[in-house]
CSV table of C-alpha atoms in Angstrom, one decimal:
chain,number,residue,atom,x,y,z
A,556,MET,CA,17.4,-0.1,7.5
A,557,GLU,CA,17.4,2.5,4.7
A,558,LEU,CA,14.7,2.5,2.1
A,559,TYR,CA,17.1,1.6,-0.8
A,560,GLN,CA,17.7,-1.7,1.0
A,561,CYS,CA,14.1,-2.9,0.9
A,562,ASP,CA,13.1,-5.7,-1.4
A,563,PRO,CA,9.3,-5.8,-1.4
A,564,PHE,CA,7.4,-9.0,-1.8
A,565,ILE,CA,3.9,-8.4,-3.3
A,566,ARG,CA,1.5,-11.2,-2.4
A,567,PHE,CA,-1.6,-9.6,-3.8
A,568,ALA,CA,-2.4,-6.6,-6.1
A,569,ASP,CA,-5.8,-6.0,-7.5
A,570,LYS,CA,-8.9,-3.8,-7.8
A,571,MET,CA,-11.7,-4.3,-5.3
A,572,ARG,CA,-15.0,-2.7,-4.4
A,573,PHE,CA,-16.0,-2.3,-0.8
A,574,GLU,CA,-19.8,-1.8,-0.3
A,575,PHE,CA,-20.1,-2.6,3.4
A,576,GLN,CA,-17.9,-2.0,6.5
A,577,ARG,CA,-14.8,-4.1,6.8
A,578,GLY,CA,-13.3,-4.4,10.3
A,579,PRO,CA,-12.2,-3.4,12.7
A,580,SER,CA,-9.4,-5.7,11.6
A,581,LYS,CA,-5.6,-6.3,11.8
A,582,THR,CA,-3.4,-7.9,9.2
A,583,TYR,CA,-0.3,-10.1,9.5
A,584,ASP,CA,1.5,-8.3,6.7
A,585,CYS,CA,1.5,-4.8,5.2
A,586,ARG,CA,-1.3,-3.2,3.3
A,587,MET,CA,-1.6,-0.4,0.9
A,588,ILE,CA,-5.0,0.8,-0.3
A,589,TYR,CA,-5.4,3.4,-3.1
A,590,ALA,CA,-8.9,5.0,-3.7
A,591,LEU,CA,-9.9,5.0,-7.3
A,592,GLY,CA,-13.6,6.0,-6.9
A,593,GLY,CA,-16.2,6.6,-4.3
A,594,SER,CA,-15.2,7.4,-0.7
A,595,ALA,CA,-14.8,5.8,2.7
A,596,GLU,CA,-13.9,6.6,6.2
A,597,VAL,CA,-10.8,4.7,7.2
A,598,PRO,CA,-10.0,4.7,10.9
A,599,LEU,CA,-6.3,3.8,11.5
A,600,GLU,CA,-5.2,3.2,15.0
A,601,GLY,CA,-8.1,5.4,16.2
A,602,VAL,CA,-7.5,8.3,13.8
A,603,CYS,CA,-10.2,8.6,11.2
A,604,HIS,CA,-9.3,9.5,7.6
A,605,GLN,CA,-11.7,10.4,4.8
A,606,THR,CA,-10.6,8.8,1.5
A,607,THR,CA,-11.5,10.3,-1.9
A,608,PRO,CA,-10.2,9.3,-5.3
A,609,GLY,CA,-6.4,9.8,-5.3
A,610,SER,CA,-6.0,9.0,-1.5
A,611,LEU,CA,-3.6,6.4,-0.3
A,612,VAL,CA,-3.3,4.4,2.9
A,613,LEU,CA,-0.3,2.3,3.9
A,614,PHE,CA,0.3,0.5,7.1
A,615,GLN,CA,2.5,-2.2,8.7
A,616,PRO,CA,1.4,-5.5,10.3
A,617,GLY,CA,-0.7,-5.3,13.4
A,618,THR,CA,-2.3,-1.9,12.6
A,619,GLU,CA,-5.9,-1.7,13.6
A,620,TYR,CA,-8.1,-0.4,10.7
A,621,THR,CA,-11.6,-0.3,9.4
A,622,ILE,CA,-13.0,0.5,6.0
A,623,CYS,CA,-16.4,2.3,6.1
A,624,PRO,CA,-17.6,3.0,2.5
A,625,THR,CA,-20.0,5.8,1.9
A,626,PRO,CA,-21.8,4.1,0.0
A,627,HIS,CA,-19.0,2.3,-1.8
A,628,VAL,CA,-15.4,2.7,-2.6
A,629,ASP,CA,-13.3,1.2,-5.5
A,630,VAL,CA,-9.7,0.7,-4.5
A,631,TYR,CA,-6.5,-1.0,-5.5
A,632,VAL,CA,-5.4,-3.2,-2.6
A,633,PHE,CA,-1.7,-4.3,-2.2
A,634,ASP,CA,-0.9,-7.1,0.3
A,635,PHE,CA,2.9,-7.0,0.8
A,636,ASP,CA,6.0,-7.2,2.9
A,637,PHE,CA,8.9,-4.7,2.8
A,638,THR,CA,11.3,-7.7,2.6
A,639,GLN,CA,11.4,-11.2,1.1
A,640,ASP,CA,11.5,-12.9,4.5
A,641,TYR,CA,8.0,-14.2,4.2
A,642,SER,CA,7.9,-14.9,0.4
A,643,ASN,CA,7.0,-18.5,1.1
A,644,ILE,CA,3.5,-17.2,1.9
A,645,GLN,CA,2.3,-16.3,-1.6
A,646,SER,CA,-1.5,-16.1,-1.3
A,647,PHE,CA,-3.6,-13.2,0.0
A,648,MET,CA,-3.7,-13.0,3.8
A,649,ILE,CA,-7.2,-12.4,5.0
A,650,PRO,CA,-7.5,-9.7,7.7
A,651,CYS,CA,-8.3,-10.9,11.2
A,652,THR,CA,-10.8,-9.7,13.7
A,653,LEU,CA,-9.2,-8.0,16.7
A,654,SER,CA,-10.2,-10.9,18.9
A,655,SER,CA,-8.6,-13.6,16.6
A,656,TYR,CA,-5.4,-11.7,15.9
A,657,ILE,CA,-2.3,-13.5,17.2
A,658,PRO,CA,0.6,-10.9,17.4
A,659,GLU,CA,3.3,-13.6,17.3
A,660,GLN,CA,2.2,-14.5,13.8
A,661,ALA,CA,2.7,-11.0,12.4
A,662,HIS,CA,5.4,-10.5,9.9
A,663,GLN,CA,8.4,-8.4,10.7
A,664,GLN,CA,7.8,-4.7,11.1
A,665,VAL,CA,10.5,-2.7,9.2
A,666,SER,CA,11.8,0.6,10.4
A,667,TYR,CA,13.5,3.0,8.1
A,668,THR,CA,16.2,5.5,9.2
A,669,ASP,CA,15.7,7.7,6.1
A,670,ALA,CA,11.9,7.3,5.7
A,671,PRO,CA,10.4,7.0,9.2
A,672,LEU,CA,7.0,7.9,7.8
A,673,PHE,CA,6.6,4.2,7.0
A,674,ASP,CA,7.0,3.3,10.7
A,675,ALA,CA,3.5,4.5,11.4
A,676,PRO,CA,0.3,4.4,9.3
A,677,VAL,CA,0.5,6.6,6.2
A,678,PHE,CA,-2.4,8.6,4.8
A,679,LEU,CA,-1.9,10.8,1.8
A,680,GLU,CA,-4.3,12.8,-0.3
A,681,ASN,CA,-4.0,14.0,-3.9
A,682,VAL,CA,-1.5,11.3,-5.0
A,683,SER,CA,-3.2,10.5,-8.3
A,684,PHE,CA,0.2,10.9,-10.0
A,685,LEU,CA,1.0,7.4,-8.5
A,686,GLU,CA,-1.9,5.7,-10.3
A,687,GLN,CA,0.0,4.7,-13.4
A,688,SER,CA,2.6,2.9,-11.4
A,689,LEU,CA,-0.1,1.2,-9.3
A,690,ARG,CA,-1.9,0.1,-12.4
A,691,GLU,CA,1.3,-1.4,-13.8
A,692,ILE,CA,1.8,-3.5,-10.6
A,693,VAL,CA,-1.8,-4.7,-10.7
A,694,SER,CA,-1.3,-5.6,-14.4
A,695,GLU,CA,1.8,-7.7,-13.6
A,696,PHE,CA,-0.1,-9.5,-10.8
A,697,ARG,CA,-3.1,-10.3,-12.9
A,698,GLU,CA,-1.2,-11.4,-16.0
A,699,LYS,CA,1.7,-13.2,-14.3
A,700,ARG,CA,4.1,-12.7,-17.2
A,701,LEU,CA,7.6,-14.1,-17.1
A,702,MET,CA,9.5,-12.7,-14.0
A,703,TYR,CA,6.4,-10.9,-12.8
A,704,ARG,CA,7.3,-11.1,-9.1
A,705,GLY,CA,10.7,-9.4,-9.7
A,706,LYS,CA,9.0,-6.8,-11.9
A,707,MET,CA,6.3,-6.1,-9.2
A,708,SER,CA,9.0,-5.8,-6.5
A,709,THR,CA,11.0,-3.3,-8.6
A,710,LEU,CA,7.9,-1.2,-9.5
A,711,PHE,CA,6.8,-1.2,-5.8
A,712,LYS,CA,10.2,-0.2,-4.5
A,713,SER,CA,10.2,2.8,-6.9
A,714,LEU,CA,6.6,3.6,-5.8
A,715,LEU,CA,7.8,3.7,-2.1
A,716,PHE,CA,10.5,6.2,-3.1
A,717,ASP,CA,7.9,8.4,-4.8
A,718,ILE,CA,5.7,8.2,-1.7
A,719,ALA,CA,8.6,9.1,0.6
A,720,ARG,CA,9.6,12.0,-1.7
A,721,PHE,CA,6.1,13.3,-1.7
A,722,SER,CA,5.7,13.0,2.0
A,723,LEU,CA,9.1,14.4,3.0
A,724,SER,CA,9.1,17.3,0.6
A,725,ASP,CA,9.8,20.6,2.4
A,726,SER,CA,7.6,22.8,0.3
A,727,LYS,CA,4.3,22.7,-1.6
A,728,SER,CA,6.1,23.9,-4.7
A,729,ASP,CA,8.6,21.1,-4.6
A,730,THR,CA,5.7,18.6,-4.2
A,731,LEU,CA,3.9,20.1,-7.1
A,732,VAL,CA,7.0,19.9,-9.3
A,733,THR,CA,7.6,16.4,-8.2
A,734,GLN,CA,4.0,15.4,-9.0
A,735,ILE,CA,4.3,17.0,-12.5
A,736,MET,CA,7.6,15.3,-13.2
A,737,LEU,CA,6.3,11.9,-12.1
A,738,TYR,CA,3.2,12.4,-14.2
A,739,ILE,CA,5.3,13.3,-17.3
A,740,ASP,CA,7.6,10.3,-16.7
A,741,SER,CA,4.7,7.9,-16.4
């Protein structure tokens, strides 16, 4: 599948604070976590990442992860699927312990021919230029205005393109220009 073909389903989008270790866990759907304040160590599939404000973590179903706040971390959490295939499940899906995780219940993992970075856990630093878009998605989720699910899906799809562009950029100067342009646009 190519990224333009995705039709994200956002089941949860809100701000949270983690003050104690969460995990190790696995989820049945995708997760994206954006650090707003504080810091945390986030081991993903055995690789430890240090989040600071402006860091983003994104992973597909079945990914083993832990959130270890130091001493706390404020984040936006997005519980989603890349497709509408599981849109009948509309409430937040609580992460499972490793021992209670049932792989057969995991939602479909999507593979992208033009954005293979999403096939594995994604960790990005210095992506604060995405924060306005993230805030809009959270606002839509909280306020549940008319057609909010479609609006969230559209905003999230655009966000995925921004993440892919940032990650796949060949040079630091292209990345900086992209960040500036996205900031100006927002």
